Amino acid sequence: MKQNLLTSAVRSIRYSVKDSVYQVIIVALLSAIITGSLFTGYSVRSSLRKTSAEKLGMTDIIVSSGLRYFDASLSRRIEAATGEKAVSLLESDGYSQNFKSGSSVLNIKIYGVGKDFFAFNDNDTISVKPGFVAVNSKLATRLGIFQGDEIIVHLRQVDPIPSNAPFATSKISNGSRVMKVGRILNSSESGNFSTGVNQVIPMNIFMNTRDFEESDIKASKANRILIRNIAKRSLTEFQKIISGLLKPSDIGLSLRRSQKTGEAEMISDRIFIDSEIVSEVEKIVPTVAPVITYLANSLTINGKSAPYSFVAALPQSLLPDLSDGGIIINRWLADDIGGKPGDTLTLKWFDTGFNNLLKEKSMQFIVRKIIENDSKWCDPSLMPDFPGISGSTTCSGWDAGIPIIIDRIRKKDEAYWNDFRGTPKAYISYNTGKEIWGNNFGPATSLRFPAGITANDINDRLKGKLDPDKSGFTIKDISGESIKAANESIDFSTLFLSLGFFLILASVVLLSLSLSSYFNSKKDQIKLLFALGFKNRWIEQLVFLESGFIAITGSLIGAFAGFVVNILITRALNSVWRGAVQTNTLESFFNLIPIMSGFMITILLTLVLMRVKIKRYLRVLNQKENEIHPSYSQGINFRLLLISSLAAVSLFSLSVLYKDQELPLCFAAGTVLLLAFILIWRQYFIGMKSQNHYRNKNRRSLSRLYYSFYPSHAVTPILFIAAGIFAVFITGANRMNLDSSHLKRSGGTGGYLLWCENTIPVKEDLNTKSGRKSSGLDDLQFNELSFVQAKRSSGDDASCLNLNHVTSPPLLGIDPSDFISKGSF
């Protein structure tokens, strides 16, 4: 009767059930480690997706204008055009304090919202009344506040004119006020709203939009629009829709008519008009004339000077007599400094160079013509509405954002201001003005249209023709980007597989030793099968099938146990390992994919190992039956020992010579040295066979005799110990300690002692005496410090502390010459 292979395998396992259980436990341990690592990666990414969804609420598309402000009614027009819900809001940065305790929290987000914001996120019952704020639970915990408590809210200055723009007022208005906490919001109530790509829960304050009026921002203004996208429109479609809806007023442009010339004039609430907008308007209305007006420090002819005068740069279409290198002055200035055609006039002004650090520059012009004070070009509306100047009743009361030396202002200058306000005293060509005064904020302070064109004509021509991208708008599929960032986040599966490498290796080696013991326990059974005439192939298949049952059982048990391992790892990441993930919101998510992946990986790994062990075991068993014992060559082992020793010495020598490659060379040398020591240990045992050390059959000599026949068993413990020591040492070696080495240019700090980030732009040069004094750094203890000042454009955290994949990192603008001079490159 033919013996059934499957039945025999099952009976064999039942016969040696105790030994089989041991193998199942080891395989399950291996499977649990692998599956647990895969589960952790899946759980982290699922947690990031969940956190992103909670932050965004119902938001699919976001329209952002950065620090610009637009008409909040744009969201209602988008809603009417698309049929999708849309809502406008104001976003600002700031910090907050507990009114009673004084404890403060920095880097918070402050949102100006109406009831429609919470209704947009399906929280219709929530609203924020004027005078009250709603805070999220994280901020409430950090400040130690409860509903009904009072807090101090410090808003970053919100102004259409960027605080680092030329002639921006130097007065700091942070919008501080005391507000009552009306509600503490949790994640389901949109409390954790954020458009940033980061797993860290933000700290938020929600204010009624009317409360932003105290910060010079009208309630009808916004800088963010949130849109649902149920119809799954593309970004290109939204681009076209918004372009068709845009009006000049939406992007801070307004029209007025010059009382002097009757010409329509377009101005910006940001003072300077962006170059992209200027180009767009010139394409739509070719007859438009850009103008740039600037404040000169002085106008000098033959040693006689007039201080603080406005100079307008006009194209020839407005003032035909202008040419490059020439200047036209008005009668008042000509009488004041004795100017006449043909004279050389020196014009001085403050150039807002890199980082808005002021530097006085000068340029000489030839006086071409003198125009009368009542000429049509002597137009006071040519002066932009500089916030610290246009509303002042006296010149000495100017807050121009630049140093004004009051003693230089004369009575006649005050009289000119009273009579003519900001009427320019001189005129140069627009090409020259754009070259010397144009800046990052734009090449023009106004756009003049021919007298026959009305404001309605201009609005009609420009409506629907303004490109959102060129007008300062950014349109993003924030929902899709957040999901993509989470899906492409740090691969915690690979990370924990790497961290658990030694555990996996130990499990494999342990399984290998255990299988050897298991097969040895079945030696009599296999010999009996040989004696009964069963073929070698049938016996090999029987043992492999039996091992396969063990592998499948252990892998399946371990795969489900991997979820328990994942729970433990997730709890550790939320607590003792929280510094690695910067959050405590990670959750364990169950899914069949990690289970199947871990199961298949373990099965494959285990079966390959078992196949190799079975073949080797049966071959060795056959050799022993024929009294054939394996032999190991001392000569080959010695040559390998010599080569590895020489390689270790060579690599160590190279690490001394090449300091820039010291770390990888030392790492390689240490690896080869470990190999040399293993070969020495192996040489010791395989040399025992040829020596007569076994006549005395004591315990020590028997163990040496055993290892001389099985040198791999002697080497295995060394590998385990070496791996453990390596893990300890490599962790300690890569731990960053703050010592003098990290203050070097090659260290982790770049050689800098301190880093400071300010919400208010620092206009002054902190390496000058006056600059330090303005920032309170004029104490003697700061004399030895030097500063590198940089502009920072906000973005998502791109450090290793952000688990998401970041595509919009923050940018630093550094002056290369300043950076090099401080020894950073």
Coordinates of N, CA, C and O in Angstrom, one line a residue, residues 616-692:
R616 N 20.9 20.0 3.8 CA 22.2 19.9 4.4 C 22.1 18.8 5.5 O 23.1 18.0 5.7
Y617 N 21.0 18.7 6.2 CA 20.9 17.7 7.3 C 20.9 16.3 6.7 O 21.6 15.4 7.3
L618 N 20.2 16.1 5.7 CA 20.1 14.8 5.1 C 21.5 14.4 4.5 O 21.9 13.2 4.6
R619 N 22.2 15.3 3.9 CA 23.5 15.1 3.4 C 24.5 14.7 4.5 O 25.3 13.7 4.4
V620 N 24.5 15.5 5.5 CA 25.4 15.2 6.7 C 25.1 13.9 7.3 O 25.9 13.1 7.7
L621 N 23.7 13.6 7.4 CA 23.3 12.4 8.1 C 23.8 11.2 7.3 O 24.3 10.2 7.8
N622 N 23.8 11.3 6.0 CA 24.3 10.2 5.1 C 25.8 10.0 5.2 O 26.3 8.9 5.2
Q623 N 26.5 11.2 5.3 CA 28.0 11.1 5.5 C 28.3 10.5 6.8 O 29.3 9.7 6.9
K624 N 27.6 10.8 7.9 CA 27.9 10.2 9.2 C 27.7 8.7 9.2 O 28.4 7.9 9.8
E625 N 26.6 8.3 8.5 CA 26.4 6.8 8.4 C 27.5 6.1 7.7 O 27.8 4.9 8.0
N626 N 28.2 6.8 6.7 CA 29.3 6.2 6.0 C 30.6 6.6 6.7 O 31.7 6.5 6.1
E627 N 30.5 7.2 7.9 CA 31.7 7.6 8.7 C 32.6 8.6 8.0 O 33.8 8.5 8.0
I628 N 31.9 9.5 7.3 CA 32.6 10.6 6.6 C 32.3 11.9 7.4 O 31.2 12.2 7.6
H629 N 33.4 12.5 7.8 CA 33.2 13.7 8.7 C 33.8 14.9 7.9 O 34.8 14.8 7.2
P630 N 33.1 16.0 8.0 CA 33.6 17.2 7.2 C 34.9 17.7 7.7 O 35.2 17.6 8.9
S631 N 35.7 18.2 6.8 CA 37.0 18.7 7.2 C 37.1 20.2 6.7 O 36.5 20.6 5.7
Y632 N 37.9 21.0 7.5 CA 38.0 22.4 7.2 C 39.5 22.7 7.0 O 40.3 22.3 7.9
S633 N 39.8 23.5 6.0 CA 41.2 23.8 5.7 C 41.7 24.9 6.6 O 41.2 26.0 6.5
Q634 N 42.8 24.6 7.3 CA 43.5 25.6 8.1 C 44.2 26.6 7.2 O 44.2 27.8 7.5
G635 N 44.7 26.2 6.1 CA 45.4 27.0 5.2 C 44.6 28.1 4.6 O 44.9 29.3 4.6
I636 N 43.4 27.7 4.1 CA 42.5 28.7 3.5 C 42.0 29.7 4.6 O 42.0 30.9 4.4
N637 N 41.7 29.2 5.8 CA 41.3 30.0 6.9 C 42.3 31.0 7.3 O 42.1 32.2 7.5
F638 N 43.6 30.6 7.3 CA 44.7 31.4 7.7 C 45.0 32.5 6.6 O 45.2 33.7 6.9
R639 N 44.8 32.2 5.3 CA 45.0 33.2 4.3 C 43.9 34.3 4.4 O 44.2 35.5 4.2
L640 N 42.7 33.8 4.6 CA 41.6 34.8 4.8 C 41.8 35.7 6.0 O 41.6 36.9 6.0
L641 N 42.4 35.1 7.1 CA 42.7 35.8 8.3 C 43.8 36.9 8.0 O 43.7 38.0 8.4
L642 N 44.8 36.5 7.2 CA 45.9 37.4 6.9 C 45.3 38.6 6.0 O 45.7 39.8 6.3
I643 N 44.5 38.3 5.0 CA 44.0 39.3 4.1 C 43.1 40.3 4.9 O 43.2 41.5 4.8
S644 N 42.2 39.8 5.8 CA 41.3 40.6 6.5 C 42.1 41.5 7.5 O 41.8 42.7 7.7
S645 N 43.2 41.0 8.1 CA 44.0 41.8 9.1 C 44.7 42.9 8.3 O 44.7 44.0 8.8
L646 N 45.3 42.6 7.2 CA 46.0 43.6 6.4 C 45.0 44.7 5.9 O 45.3 45.9 5.9
A647 N 43.8 44.3 5.5 CA 42.7 45.2 5.1 C 42.3 46.1 6.2 O 42.1 47.3 6.0
A648 N 42.2 45.6 7.4 CA 41.8 46.4 8.6 C 42.9 47.4 8.9 O 42.5 48.6 9.1
V649 N 44.1 47.0 8.9 CA 45.2 48.0 9.1 C 45.3 49.1 8.0 O 45.4 50.3 8.3
S650 N 45.0 48.7 6.8 CA 45.1 49.6 5.7 C 43.9 50.6 5.8 O 44.1 51.9 5.6
L651 N 42.7 50.2 6.1 CA 41.6 51.1 6.2 C 41.8 52.0 7.4 O 41.4 53.2 7.3
F652 N 42.3 51.5 8.5 CA 42.5 52.4 9.7 C 43.6 53.5 9.3 O 43.4 54.7 9.7
S653 N 44.6 53.1 8.6 CA 45.6 54.1 8.1 C 45.0 55.1 7.2 O 45.3 56.3 7.3
L654 N 44.2 54.7 6.3 CA 43.5 55.7 5.4 C 42.6 56.6 6.1 O 42.5 57.8 5.7
S655 N 42.0 56.1 7.2 CA 41.1 57.0 8.0 C 41.9 58.1 8.7 O 41.4 59.2 8.9
V656 N 43.2 57.8 9.0 CA 44.0 58.9 9.6 C 44.5 59.9 8.6 O 44.5 61.1 8.8
L657 N 44.7 59.4 7.3 CA 45.2 60.3 6.3 C 44.1 61.2 5.7 O 44.3 62.3 5.4
Y658 N 42.9 60.6 5.5 CA 41.8 61.3 4.8 C 40.7 61.6 5.9 O 39.8 60.8 6.1
K659 N 40.8 62.7 6.5 CA 39.9 63.1 7.6 C 38.5 63.3 7.1 O 37.5 63.0 7.9
D660 N 38.3 63.7 5.9 CA 37.0 64.0 5.4 C 36.2 62.7 5.2 O 35.0 62.7 5.1
Q661 N 36.9 61.5 5.0 CA 36.3 60.2 4.9 C 36.5 59.4 6.1 O 36.4 58.1 6.0
E662 N 36.8 60.0 7.2 CA 37.1 59.2 8.4 C 36.1 58.3 8.9 O 36.3 57.1 9.2
L663 N 34.8 58.7 8.9 CA 33.7 57.9 9.4 C 33.5 56.6 8.6 O 33.5 55.5 9.2
P664 N 33.3 56.7 7.3 CA 33.1 55.5 6.5 C 34.3 54.5 6.5 O 34.1 53.3 6.5
L665 N 35.5 55.1 6.5 CA 36.7 54.3 6.5 C 36.8 53.5 7.9 O 37.2 52.3 7.9
C666 N 36.6 54.2 9.0 CA 36.6 53.6 10.3 C 35.5 52.5 10.4 O 35.8 51.4 11.0
F667 N 34.4 52.8 9.9 CA 33.3 51.8 9.9 C 33.7 50.5 9.1 O 33.5 49.4 9.6
A668 N 34.2 50.7 7.9 CA 34.7 49.6 7.1 C 35.8 48.8 7.8 O 35.9 47.6 7.8
A669 N 36.7 49.6 8.4 CA 37.9 48.9 9.1 C 37.4 48.1 10.3 O 37.9 47.0 10.6
G670 N 36.4 48.6 11.0 CA 35.9 47.9 12.2 C 35.2 46.6 11.7 O 35.3 45.6 12.4
T671 N 34.5 46.7 10.6 CA 33.8 45.5 10.1 C 34.8 44.4 9.7 O 34.6 43.2 10.0
V672 N 35.9 44.8 9.0 CA 36.9 43.9 8.6 C 37.6 43.3 9.8 O 38.0 42.1 9.9
L673 N 37.9 44.2 10.8 CA 38.5 43.7 12.0 C 37.7 42.7 12.8 O 38.2 41.7 13.3
L674 N 36.4 42.9 12.8 CA 35.5 41.9 13.4 C 35.6 40.5 12.7 O 35.7 39.5 13.3
L675 N 35.7 40.6 11.3 CA 35.8 39.4 10.5 C 37.2 38.7 10.9 O 37.2 37.5 11.0
A676 N 38.2 39.5 11.1 CA 39.5 38.9 11.4 C 39.5 38.2 12.8 O 40.0 37.1 12.9
F677 N 38.8 38.8 13.7 CA 38.7 38.1 15.1 C 37.9 36.8 15.0 O 38.2 35.9 15.7
I678 N 36.9 36.8 14.2 CA 36.1 35.6 14.0 C 36.9 34.5 13.3 O 36.9 33.4 13.8
L679 N 37.7 34.9 12.4 CA 38.6 33.9 11.7 C 39.7 33.4 12.7 O 40.1 32.2 12.6
I680 N 40.2 34.2 13.6 CA 41.1 33.8 14.6 C 40.4 32.7 15.5 O 41.0 31.7 15.8
W681 N 39.2 33.0 15.9 CA 38.5 32.1 16.8 C 38.2 30.8 16.0 O 38.4 29.7 16.6
R682 N 37.9 30.9 14.7 CA 37.6 29.7 13.9 C 38.9 28.9 13.7 O 38.9 27.7 13.8
Q683 N 40.0 29.6 13.5 CA 41.3 29.0 13.3 C 41.7 28.1 14.6 O 42.3 27.1 14.5
Y684 N 41.4 28.7 15.7 CA 41.7 28.0 17.0 C 41.0 26.6 17.1 O 41.6 25.6 17.5
F685 N 39.7 26.6 16.7 CA 39.0 25.3 16.8 C 39.3 24.3 15.7 O 39.4 23.1 16.0
I686 N 39.4 24.8 14.4 CA 39.6 23.8 13.4 C 41.1 23.2 13.5 O 41.4 22.2 12.8
G687 N 41.9 23.9 14.2 CA 43.3 23.4 14.4 C 43.3 22.3 15.5 O 44.4 21.6 15.6
M688 N 42.2 22.1 16.2 CA 42.2 21.1 17.2 C 42.2 19.7 16.7 O 42.7 18.7 17.4
K689 N 41.7 19.5 15.5 CA 41.6 18.1 15.0 C 43.0 17.4 14.8 O 43.1 16.2 15.0
S690 N 43.9 18.2 14.4 CA 45.3 17.7 14.2 C 46.1 17.5 15.4 O 47.3 17.1 15.4
Q691 N 45.6 17.9 16.6 CA 46.3 17.9 17.8 C 45.8 16.8 18.7 O 44.6 16.4 18.6
N692 N 46.6 16.3 19.6 CA 46.1 15.2 20.5 C 45.7 15.8 21.9 O 46.3 15.6 22.9

